[in-house]
Coordinates of C-alpha atoms and ligand atoms in Angstrom, one line a residue:
M263 CA 113.8 69.1 -40.3
A264 CA 110.0 69.8 -40.0
E265 CA 108.9 73.2 -38.6
A266 CA 109.0 73.4 -34.8
A267 CA 105.6 73.3 -33.2
K268 CA 105.4 75.7 -29.9
Y269 CA 104.1 74.4 -26.5
D270 CA 103.4 75.5 -22.9
I271 CA 104.8 72.0 -21.7
A272 CA 106.5 69.4 -23.5
I273 CA 107.0 65.7 -21.7
I274 CA 109.1 62.9 -22.9
G275 CA 107.6 59.9 -21.6
S276 CA 104.0 58.5 -21.3
G277 CA 103.9 56.3 -18.3
P278 CA 102.1 57.3 -15.4
G279 CA 104.5 60.0 -14.2
G280 CA 104.2 61.4 -17.9
Y281 CA 100.6 61.0 -18.9
V282 CA 99.0 62.1 -15.7
A283 CA 101.5 65.1 -15.9
A284 CA 100.1 66.0 -19.3
I285 CA 96.5 65.7 -18.2
R286 CA 96.7 67.8 -15.3
A287 CA 98.8 70.3 -17.5
G288 CA 95.8 70.3 -20.1
Q289 CA 93.3 71.0 -17.3
L290 CA 95.5 73.9 -15.9
G291 CA 95.4 75.4 -19.8
Q292 CA 99.0 74.5 -20.7
K293 CA 99.2 73.6 -24.3
T294 CA 100.9 70.3 -24.1
V295 CA 102.6 67.4 -26.0
V296 CA 103.7 64.0 -24.8
I297 CA 106.5 62.5 -27.1
E298 CA 106.6 58.5 -26.4
R299 CA 108.8 56.1 -28.4
D300 CA 106.8 53.2 -28.1
D301 CA 103.5 53.1 -30.6
K302 CA 100.9 53.1 -27.4
L303 CA 100.5 55.0 -24.2
G304 CA 101.0 54.2 -20.7
G305 CA 104.7 52.9 -20.1
T306 CA 106.1 50.5 -18.0
C307 CA 103.4 50.5 -15.5
L308 CA 100.4 49.6 -18.1
H309 CA 102.2 47.4 -20.6
V310 CA 105.1 45.5 -18.7
G311 CA 104.4 46.5 -15.0
C312 CA 101.7 47.3 -12.5
I313 CA 98.8 46.4 -14.4
P314 CA 99.4 43.2 -16.2
T315 CA 101.0 41.6 -13.2
K316 CA 98.1 42.4 -11.1
A317 CA 95.9 41.1 -13.7
L318 CA 97.4 37.8 -13.6
L319 CA 97.9 37.8 -9.9
F320 CA 94.0 38.4 -9.9
D321 CA 93.4 35.0 -12.1
A322 CA 95.7 33.5 -10.0
E323 CA 93.6 34.3 -6.9
V324 CA 90.6 33.2 -8.9
Y325 CA 92.2 29.8 -9.6
D326 CA 93.4 29.6 -5.6
Q327 CA 89.6 30.0 -4.9
F328 CA 88.6 26.8 -7.4
K329 CA 91.5 24.7 -5.9
N330 CA 90.3 25.7 -1.9
S331 CA 86.5 25.6 -3.0
K332 CA 85.7 22.9 -0.7
E333 CA 86.7 24.9 2.5
Y334 CA 83.8 27.2 1.3
G335 CA 81.3 24.4 1.2
I336 CA 81.4 24.2 -2.6
E337 CA 82.2 21.2 -4.8
C338 CA 84.2 21.9 -8.0
K339 CA 85.6 18.7 -9.5
E340 CA 86.6 20.0 -12.7
F341 CA 88.4 23.0 -13.3
S342 CA 91.7 24.1 -15.4
V343 CA 93.5 27.1 -16.5
D344 CA 93.4 28.3 -20.0
W345 CA 96.3 29.8 -20.3
A346 CA 96.0 31.4 -23.3
A347 CA 92.6 33.3 -22.4
V348 CA 94.3 34.4 -19.0
Q349 CA 96.9 36.0 -21.3
A350 CA 93.9 37.3 -23.5
R351 CA 92.3 39.0 -20.6
K352 CA 95.4 40.6 -19.4
T353 CA 96.2 42.1 -22.8
K354 CA 92.2 43.0 -23.2
I355 CA 92.7 45.2 -19.9
V356 CA 95.8 47.0 -20.7
T357 CA 94.8 47.7 -24.2
K358 CA 91.4 49.2 -22.8
L359 CA 93.3 51.4 -20.4
S360 CA 95.8 52.4 -22.6
K361 CA 93.0 53.6 -25.0
G362 CA 91.5 55.3 -22.1
I363 CA 94.8 57.5 -22.2
E364 CA 94.4 58.6 -25.5
F365 CA 90.9 59.5 -24.9
L366 CA 91.9 61.7 -22.0
F367 CA 94.6 63.1 -23.9
K368 CA 91.9 64.4 -26.3
K369 CA 89.7 65.4 -23.8
N370 CA 92.3 67.9 -22.3
K371 CA 93.7 68.9 -25.5
V372 CA 97.1 67.2 -25.1
D373 CA 98.7 66.4 -28.0
W374 CA 101.2 63.3 -28.7
I375 CA 104.0 62.5 -31.0
R376 CA 105.6 58.9 -31.6
G377 CA 109.2 59.1 -31.5
V378 CA 112.2 59.3 -29.4
G379 CA 112.7 62.4 -27.8
R380 CA 116.0 64.0 -26.9
L381 CA 116.8 67.3 -25.4
A382 CA 118.3 69.7 -28.1
G383 CA 119.0 73.3 -26.8
P384 CA 117.1 75.4 -24.3
G385 CA 113.5 74.8 -24.5
K386 CA 113.9 72.5 -27.6
I387 CA 113.5 68.8 -28.0
S388 CA 114.2 66.7 -31.2
V389 CA 111.9 64.0 -32.1
T390 CA 113.4 61.1 -34.3
D391 CA 110.4 58.9 -35.4
A392 CA 110.7 55.3 -36.6
K393 CA 111.7 55.9 -40.0
G394 CA 114.4 58.3 -38.8
T395 CA 112.8 61.4 -39.6
V396 CA 113.5 64.0 -37.1
S397 CA 111.2 67.0 -36.4
E398 CA 111.7 69.9 -33.2
V399 CA 109.4 70.6 -30.7
T400 CA 109.8 73.6 -28.5
A401 CA 108.4 74.3 -25.1
K402 CA 108.7 77.0 -22.3
N403 CA 109.1 73.9 -20.1
I404 CA 110.3 70.1 -20.4
I405 CA 109.6 67.4 -18.2
L406 CA 111.8 64.1 -18.4
A407 CA 109.7 61.2 -17.5
T408 CA 111.7 58.5 -19.3
G409 CA 111.4 55.9 -16.7
S410 CA 113.6 53.1 -15.9
E411 CA 114.5 49.5 -17.5
A412 CA 115.1 46.1 -15.7
K413 CA 118.8 45.4 -14.7
M414 CA 120.7 42.3 -15.9
L415 CA 122.9 40.1 -14.3
P416 CA 126.6 40.4 -15.8
S417 CA 127.0 38.4 -18.8
L418 CA 123.6 37.1 -19.3
E419 CA 120.8 38.5 -22.0
A420 CA 117.1 38.1 -21.7
D421 CA 115.9 35.8 -24.6
A422 CA 112.2 35.7 -23.8
K423 CA 112.5 31.7 -23.3
A424 CA 114.8 31.1 -20.5
I425 CA 116.2 34.2 -19.6
L426 CA 113.5 36.6 -18.6
T427 CA 113.0 40.0 -16.8
N428 CA 109.5 41.5 -15.9
K429 CA 108.9 42.3 -19.8
E430 CA 109.4 38.6 -21.3
I431 CA 107.8 37.0 -18.5
L432 CA 104.7 38.3 -19.2
D433 CA 104.3 37.0 -22.7
L434 CA 105.2 33.1 -21.8
K435 CA 103.1 31.3 -24.3
E436 CA 102.7 28.5 -21.6
V437 CA 103.6 28.0 -17.4
P438 CA 106.9 26.9 -17.1
K439 CA 107.4 23.8 -15.2
S440 CA 110.3 25.4 -12.9
M441 CA 111.5 28.8 -12.7
I442 CA 114.6 30.3 -10.3
I443 CA 113.9 33.8 -9.2
I444 CA 116.9 36.1 -8.5
G445 CA 115.7 38.8 -6.0
A446 CA 113.0 38.8 -3.5
G447 CA 111.9 42.6 -4.3
A448 CA 108.4 43.6 -5.3
V449 CA 109.2 42.1 -9.0
G450 CA 110.6 38.5 -7.7
V451 CA 107.9 38.0 -4.7
E452 CA 105.3 39.0 -7.3
F453 CA 106.0 36.7 -10.1
A454 CA 106.8 33.8 -7.6
S455 CA 103.3 34.4 -6.2
I456 CA 101.9 34.5 -9.7
Y457 CA 103.8 31.4 -11.4
H458 CA 103.5 29.2 -8.2
R459 CA 100.0 29.3 -7.9
F460 CA 99.6 28.3 -11.7
G461 CA 101.5 25.2 -11.0
C462 CA 105.4 26.2 -11.6
E463 CA 107.8 24.9 -9.2
V464 CA 109.4 28.4 -8.0
T465 CA 112.7 29.0 -6.2
V466 CA 113.5 32.5 -4.8
L467 CA 116.9 33.4 -4.0
E468 CA 117.8 36.8 -2.3
M469 CA 121.3 38.1 -1.3
L470 CA 119.8 40.1 1.6
P471 CA 118.8 38.6 5.0
H472 CA 115.3 38.8 4.0
A473 CA 112.7 39.0 1.3
V474 CA 111.0 42.4 0.7
P475 CA 114.2 43.8 2.4
L476 CA 112.6 47.2 2.6
E477 CA 109.9 46.2 4.6
D478 CA 109.6 46.1 8.7
E479 CA 111.4 42.8 9.7
E480 CA 108.5 41.1 11.0
I481 CA 106.6 41.7 7.9
S482 CA 109.5 40.0 5.5
I483 CA 109.5 37.2 8.2
E484 CA 105.9 36.7 8.0
L485 CA 106.0 36.6 4.1
E486 CA 108.6 34.0 4.0
K487 CA 107.0 32.0 6.3
A488 CA 103.8 32.2 4.2
F489 CA 105.7 31.4 1.0
R490 CA 107.4 28.4 2.6
K491 CA 103.9 27.2 4.0
Q492 CA 102.7 27.3 0.3
G493 CA 105.8 25.4 -1.1
I494 CA 108.0 28.3 -2.5
P495 CA 111.6 28.0 -1.0
V496 CA 113.0 31.3 -0.3
H497 CA 116.7 31.2 0.2
T498 CA 118.1 34.3 1.7
Q499 CA 121.9 35.5 2.2
A500 CA 122.3 33.5 -1.1
R501 CA 125.0 34.8 -3.3
V502 CA 124.4 34.0 -6.9
E503 CA 127.7 33.3 -8.4
K504 CA 127.0 32.5 -12.0
A505 CA 123.8 31.6 -14.0
T506 CA 124.2 29.9 -17.3
K507 CA 121.8 29.1 -20.2
T508 CA 121.7 25.2 -20.6
P509 CA 120.0 23.4 -23.6
K510 CA 117.2 22.3 -20.5
G511 CA 116.8 26.0 -19.5
V512 CA 119.1 27.8 -16.8
T513 CA 121.8 26.6 -13.6
V514 CA 122.2 29.0 -11.1
A515 CA 125.4 28.6 -8.8
V516 CA 124.8 29.9 -5.3
T517 CA 126.9 30.3 -2.1
H518 CA 124.7 30.0 0.9
A519 CA 125.2 32.2 4.2
D520 CA 126.8 29.1 5.7
G521 CA 129.5 29.2 3.0
K522 CA 128.2 25.9 1.3
S523 CA 127.8 25.9 -2.6
Q524 CA 124.6 24.8 -4.4
T525 CA 123.8 24.8 -8.0
Y526 CA 119.7 25.2 -9.1
E527 CA 118.3 24.0 -12.0
A528 CA 115.1 25.3 -14.0
E529 CA 113.4 25.8 -17.3
T530 CA 113.2 29.5 -16.6
L531 CA 115.2 32.3 -14.8
L532 CA 113.4 35.6 -13.9
V533 CA 116.1 38.1 -13.2
A534 CA 114.3 40.6 -10.6
V535 CA 117.5 42.6 -9.4
G536 CA 116.4 45.9 -9.4
R537 CA 115.7 48.7 -12.1
A538 CA 118.2 51.5 -13.9
P539 CA 117.2 54.8 -14.9
N540 CA 116.5 55.6 -18.6
T541 CA 118.8 58.9 -18.7
Q542 CA 121.1 57.6 -21.8
G543 CA 120.7 59.3 -24.8
I544 CA 118.4 61.9 -23.9
G545 CA 120.7 64.6 -24.5
L546 CA 121.3 65.2 -20.7
E547 CA 125.2 66.0 -21.8
R548 CA 124.6 69.2 -23.3
T549 CA 122.5 70.6 -20.0
R550 CA 123.1 71.5 -16.4
V551 CA 121.2 68.7 -15.5
K552 CA 123.0 66.8 -12.5
L553 CA 123.0 63.2 -12.1
D554 CA 123.7 60.8 -9.1
R555 CA 124.6 57.2 -10.1
G556 CA 122.6 57.6 -13.5
F557 CA 119.4 59.3 -11.3
V558 CA 118.5 62.9 -12.0
K559 CA 118.9 65.4 -9.3
T560 CA 115.7 67.6 -8.7
N561 CA 114.6 70.1 -6.3
P562 CA 111.4 70.0 -4.3
A563 CA 109.5 71.3 -7.4
M564 CA 110.9 68.9 -9.3
Q565 CA 113.1 71.2 -11.3
T566 CA 116.5 70.0 -12.5
D567 CA 119.8 72.3 -12.4
E568 CA 119.0 73.0 -16.2
P569 CA 116.3 76.2 -16.4
G570 CA 112.9 74.9 -17.9
V571 CA 114.0 71.3 -17.4
Y572 CA 111.9 69.2 -14.8
A573 CA 112.2 65.5 -13.9
I574 CA 109.9 63.0 -12.5
G575 CA 109.2 59.3 -12.0
D576 CA 111.8 56.7 -12.0
I577 CA 114.4 58.7 -13.0
V578 CA 114.5 60.9 -10.0
A579 CA 117.4 60.4 -7.4
G580 CA 116.2 59.5 -4.1
S581 CA 112.7 58.6 -5.4
P582 CA 111.4 55.4 -4.9
L583 CA 110.2 53.7 -8.4
L584 CA 106.6 53.6 -7.7
A585 CA 103.9 54.5 -10.3
H586 CA 101.9 56.5 -7.7
V587 CA 105.1 58.9 -6.5
G588 CA 106.1 59.6 -10.3
E589 CA 102.1 60.6 -10.9
M590 CA 102.3 62.6 -7.8
E591 CA 105.6 64.2 -8.8
G592 CA 104.2 64.8 -12.2
I593 CA 101.7 66.8 -10.7
V594 CA 104.0 68.9 -8.8
A595 CA 106.2 69.5 -11.9
V596 CA 103.3 70.9 -14.1
T597 CA 101.5 72.9 -11.1
H598 CA 104.7 74.4 -10.6
A599 CA 105.7 75.0 -14.4
A600 CA 101.9 76.8 -14.8
G601 CA 103.3 79.4 -12.3
Q602 CA 100.9 77.8 -9.3
A603 CA 101.8 76.6 -5.7
A604 CA 102.9 72.9 -5.8
E605 CA 103.0 71.1 -2.5
P606 CA 106.2 69.4 -2.4
I607 CA 106.0 65.6 -2.2
N608 CA 106.5 64.2 1.4
Y609 CA 108.6 61.1 0.8
N610 CA 107.9 60.0 4.3
Q611 CA 104.4 59.2 3.6
I612 CA 104.7 57.2 0.6
P613 CA 102.8 53.6 0.4
N614 CA 104.3 50.8 -0.9
C615 CA 102.1 47.8 -1.9
T616 CA 103.2 44.3 -2.8
Y617 CA 100.6 42.0 -4.2
T618 CA 101.7 38.8 -3.2
E619 CA 99.7 36.3 -1.5
P620 CA 99.3 37.4 1.2
E621 CA 99.7 40.8 0.3
V622 CA 102.1 43.3 1.7
A623 CA 101.6 47.3 2.3
S624 CA 103.2 49.7 4.3
V625 CA 104.3 53.6 4.8
G626 CA 106.6 55.5 7.1
L627 CA 109.2 54.2 9.5
T628 CA 109.9 50.5 10.2
E629 CA 110.3 49.7 13.9
K630 CA 114.0 49.5 13.4
K631 CA 114.2 52.9 11.5
A632 CA 112.0 54.7 14.1
R633 CA 114.1 53.3 17.0
E634 CA 117.4 54.3 14.8
A635 CA 116.2 57.9 14.3
G636 CA 116.0 58.0 18.3
Y637 CA 112.2 57.8 18.7
K638 CA 110.8 55.9 22.0
V639 CA 108.6 53.4 20.3
K640 CA 105.3 51.9 21.3
V641 CA 104.2 49.3 18.9
G642 CA 100.6 48.0 18.5
K643 CA 99.8 44.7 16.5
F644 CA 96.8 42.9 15.5
P645 CA 96.4 39.4 14.0
F646 CA 94.1 38.9 11.2
S647 CA 93.3 35.5 12.9
A648 CA 91.4 37.3 15.4
N649 CA 89.6 39.6 12.9
S650 CA 85.8 38.5 11.7
K651 CA 85.9 39.3 8.4
A652 CA 89.4 37.6 7.7
N653 CA 87.9 34.5 9.1
I654 CA 84.7 34.8 6.8
L655 CA 87.1 35.1 4.0
G656 CA 89.3 32.3 4.9
A657 CA 92.2 34.5 4.9
R658 CA 93.8 34.4 8.6
E659 CA 97.2 35.1 8.0
G660 CA 99.2 38.1 8.6
F661 CA 98.6 41.3 11.0
V662 CA 98.5 45.0 10.9
K663 CA 101.5 46.6 13.0
I664 CA 101.8 50.0 13.9
V665 CA 104.9 52.0 15.0
S666 CA 104.0 55.2 17.0
E667 CA 106.0 57.5 19.4
E668 CA 105.3 57.0 23.1
R669 CA 104.9 60.6 24.3
Y670 CA 101.7 61.7 21.9
G671 CA 101.1 58.7 20.3
E672 CA 101.9 59.9 16.8
I673 CA 102.1 57.6 14.1
L674 CA 105.5 57.0 12.4
G675 CA 104.8 54.0 10.3
V676 CA 101.9 51.7 9.6
H677 CA 102.7 47.7 8.3
M678 CA 100.4 44.9 7.1
I679 CA 100.5 41.7 5.7
G680 CA 97.5 39.8 5.1
P681 CA 94.1 39.9 3.1
R682 CA 93.5 43.2 0.9
V683 CA 95.9 45.0 3.0
T684 CA 97.0 47.1 -0.5
E685 CA 93.4 48.6 -0.3
M686 CA 93.8 49.5 3.4
I687 CA 96.9 51.2 3.7
A688 CA 95.4 54.6 2.4
E689 CA 93.8 55.2 5.6
A690 CA 97.1 55.2 7.2
V691 CA 98.8 57.4 4.5
V692 CA 95.8 60.0 5.5
V693 CA 96.2 59.5 9.1
M694 CA 100.0 60.1 8.9
R695 CA 99.6 63.2 6.6
L696 CA 97.2 64.7 9.3
E697 CA 99.9 64.0 11.9
G698 CA 97.0 61.7 13.5
T699 CA 97.8 59.7 16.6
V700 CA 96.9 56.0 17.5
D701 CA 94.3 57.5 19.7
D702 CA 92.8 59.3 16.6
L703 CA 92.7 56.1 14.8
A704 CA 91.4 53.7 18.0
H705 CA 88.4 56.7 18.2
T706 CA 87.5 56.3 14.6
I707 CA 84.6 54.3 14.2
H708 CA 85.5 51.4 11.5
P709 CA 82.7 49.5 10.0
H710 CA 82.1 46.0 11.2
P711 CA 82.8 43.3 10.1
T712 CA 85.5 44.3 7.7
L713 CA 89.2 44.0 7.6
T714 CA 89.8 47.6 8.6
E715 CA 88.8 46.9 12.0
A716 CA 92.3 45.2 12.4
V717 CA 94.0 48.9 12.0
L718 CA 91.7 49.9 14.9
E719 CA 92.5 47.1 17.0
A720 CA 96.2 47.3 16.2
A721 CA 95.8 51.1 17.2
E722 CA 94.3 50.3 20.4
G723 CA 97.2 47.5 20.8
A724 CA 99.6 50.4 21.3
H725 CA 98.0 50.7 24.8
G726 CA 97.9 47.2 25.2
M727 CA 93.8 47.5 24.8
S728 CA 92.9 45.7 21.6
I729 CA 89.5 44.0 22.3
H730 CA 89.8 40.6 20.4
I731 CA 93.0 39.3 21.5
Ligands
LIG1018 P1 113.9 45.6 -5.9 O1 115.3 46.6 -5.9 O2 113.0 46.0 -5.1 O3 114.5 44.3 -5.3 C1 115.6 43.8 -6.2 C2 116.1 42.4 -5.1 O4 117.2 41.9 -5.7 C3 116.6 43.4 -3.6 O5 116.0 42.5 -2.8 C4 118.0 42.9 -3.9 O6 118.5 42.6 -2.4 C5 118.2 41.5 -4.8 N1 119.2 41.3 -5.6 C6 120.1 42.3 -6.2 N2 121.0 41.5 -6.9 C7 121.1 40.2 -6.5 C8 121.6 39.0 -6.8 N3 123.0 39.0 -7.6 N4 121.5 37.8 -5.9 C9 120.4 38.0 -5.6 N5 119.5 38.8 -5.0 C10 119.8 40.0 -5.7 O7 113.9 45.4 -7.5 P2 112.5 45.1 -8.4 O8 112.2 43.9 -7.5 O9 113.1 44.2 -9.5 O10 111.8 46.0 -8.7 C11 112.0 47.2 -9.5 C12 111.4 48.6 -8.7 O11 110.1 48.6 -9.5 C13 111.5 48.6 -7.4 O12 111.7 49.8 -7.1 C14 110.1 48.3 -7.1 O13 109.7 48.9 -5.7 C15 109.4 48.6 -8.3 N6 108.1 47.5 -8.0 C16 107.2 48.0 -7.4 C17 106.1 47.0 -7.3 C18 105.0 47.3 -6.5 O14 104.8 48.5 -6.0 N7 103.9 46.5 -6.3 C19 106.1 45.9 -8.4 C20 107.0 45.8 -9.1 C21 108.1 46.4 -9.0

């Protein structure tokens, strides 16, 4: 075994949780190393998650603009999709950003080692490289940031042709003629939005009563309505009985809410039924780390029950599987490990963004959850159809909904569906962080004409005083 290298902080995994933690650790003067099993830095988000999907979604949006160009007074008779070029652009973006992390590691004096990291005793990690050679890294503090993998349905296996997860679907050589998507969470609906717009016949199957089931019910209903209008059937309360590979693709047998059975056929199947944490095979069994259904339990400083071991990102119990949450958990962990005061995450103030057409974004309590929590609720709502900028953009679908408590008007949750709302939600997060009220929002001058005025008018709507409806 090679001689142990000594660090202040060693991080296993270079996804957004791990790499952001490493850069911040470097900034705090900690001697830091990242251990990554892949040959590239960036993890799921950069290579098979957020970034490549949003690149494809943007291309789908551009293609949509061409299709609808007549609406803007522009004649565009001949245009087509060069799928290989679309894929190449996506890869170029990913590669550039991955190289960017390498640069930032150098800038902040962060080392990285390629290999599989495993806890090997207090302050020790064994690293196995691609050739099977084992070396050891020692560190005062270790951060586990190993992420998650897509779940598969029992008896199915992804094959990169007919049966796909979020990984394989990114490398399709051509746009399939048809696709069944099981699961209408973020992965399912985003890929529905991509492939439908590129001409694939998409069918979405969801076992719960609504698509994007964690969102406010009115938002879910609006997205389902928009999808159906676009020609994407969304079957909710659909119980998948069996999915089978066939010579032509796949068949999926489903029982619907009314008890009727139906078999769907398609060239491809995307399984988007959630993710499982990567907590196996990383040496947890020899530690005091406690698990909850495979996820690691932590305290607000992201410490596990094993002294000197922190956990961040998708593997953390009770934490949503979102890149931006992993990043902040990484910052909390290294700040604490460096002996500085670390502000714990407020899990009630995490923005959720789904990059469909139309986009969905939210923060805080849904109306139903707020009522269940015992609040007397006041709702303000404003439709994009009455917003001038939305009309200019030709994107009139959707609305902003603000859930506030009646007495002081404190904002409990903000829910949006419509154009560019994933860019607009940050304002709501800030106002909630500052314990702001609907009056604070309503008295904040928003520039005109912008989509953000819909937020101001939804706040006025809590008092029945929106100007433009
Ligand atoms: P998810 O848990 O968000 O959604 C899975 C959906 O599949 C749920 O609605 C569930 O009810 C449904 N489902 C499960 N089993 C089913 C079955 N047998 N038949 C029909 N429906 C079934 O998971 P995901 O969409 O795979 O995403 C994984 C994680 O990654 C999530 O935590 C998600 O938030 C995150 N993610 C976020 C973004 C984003 O922020 N834009 C994008 C992609 C993924």
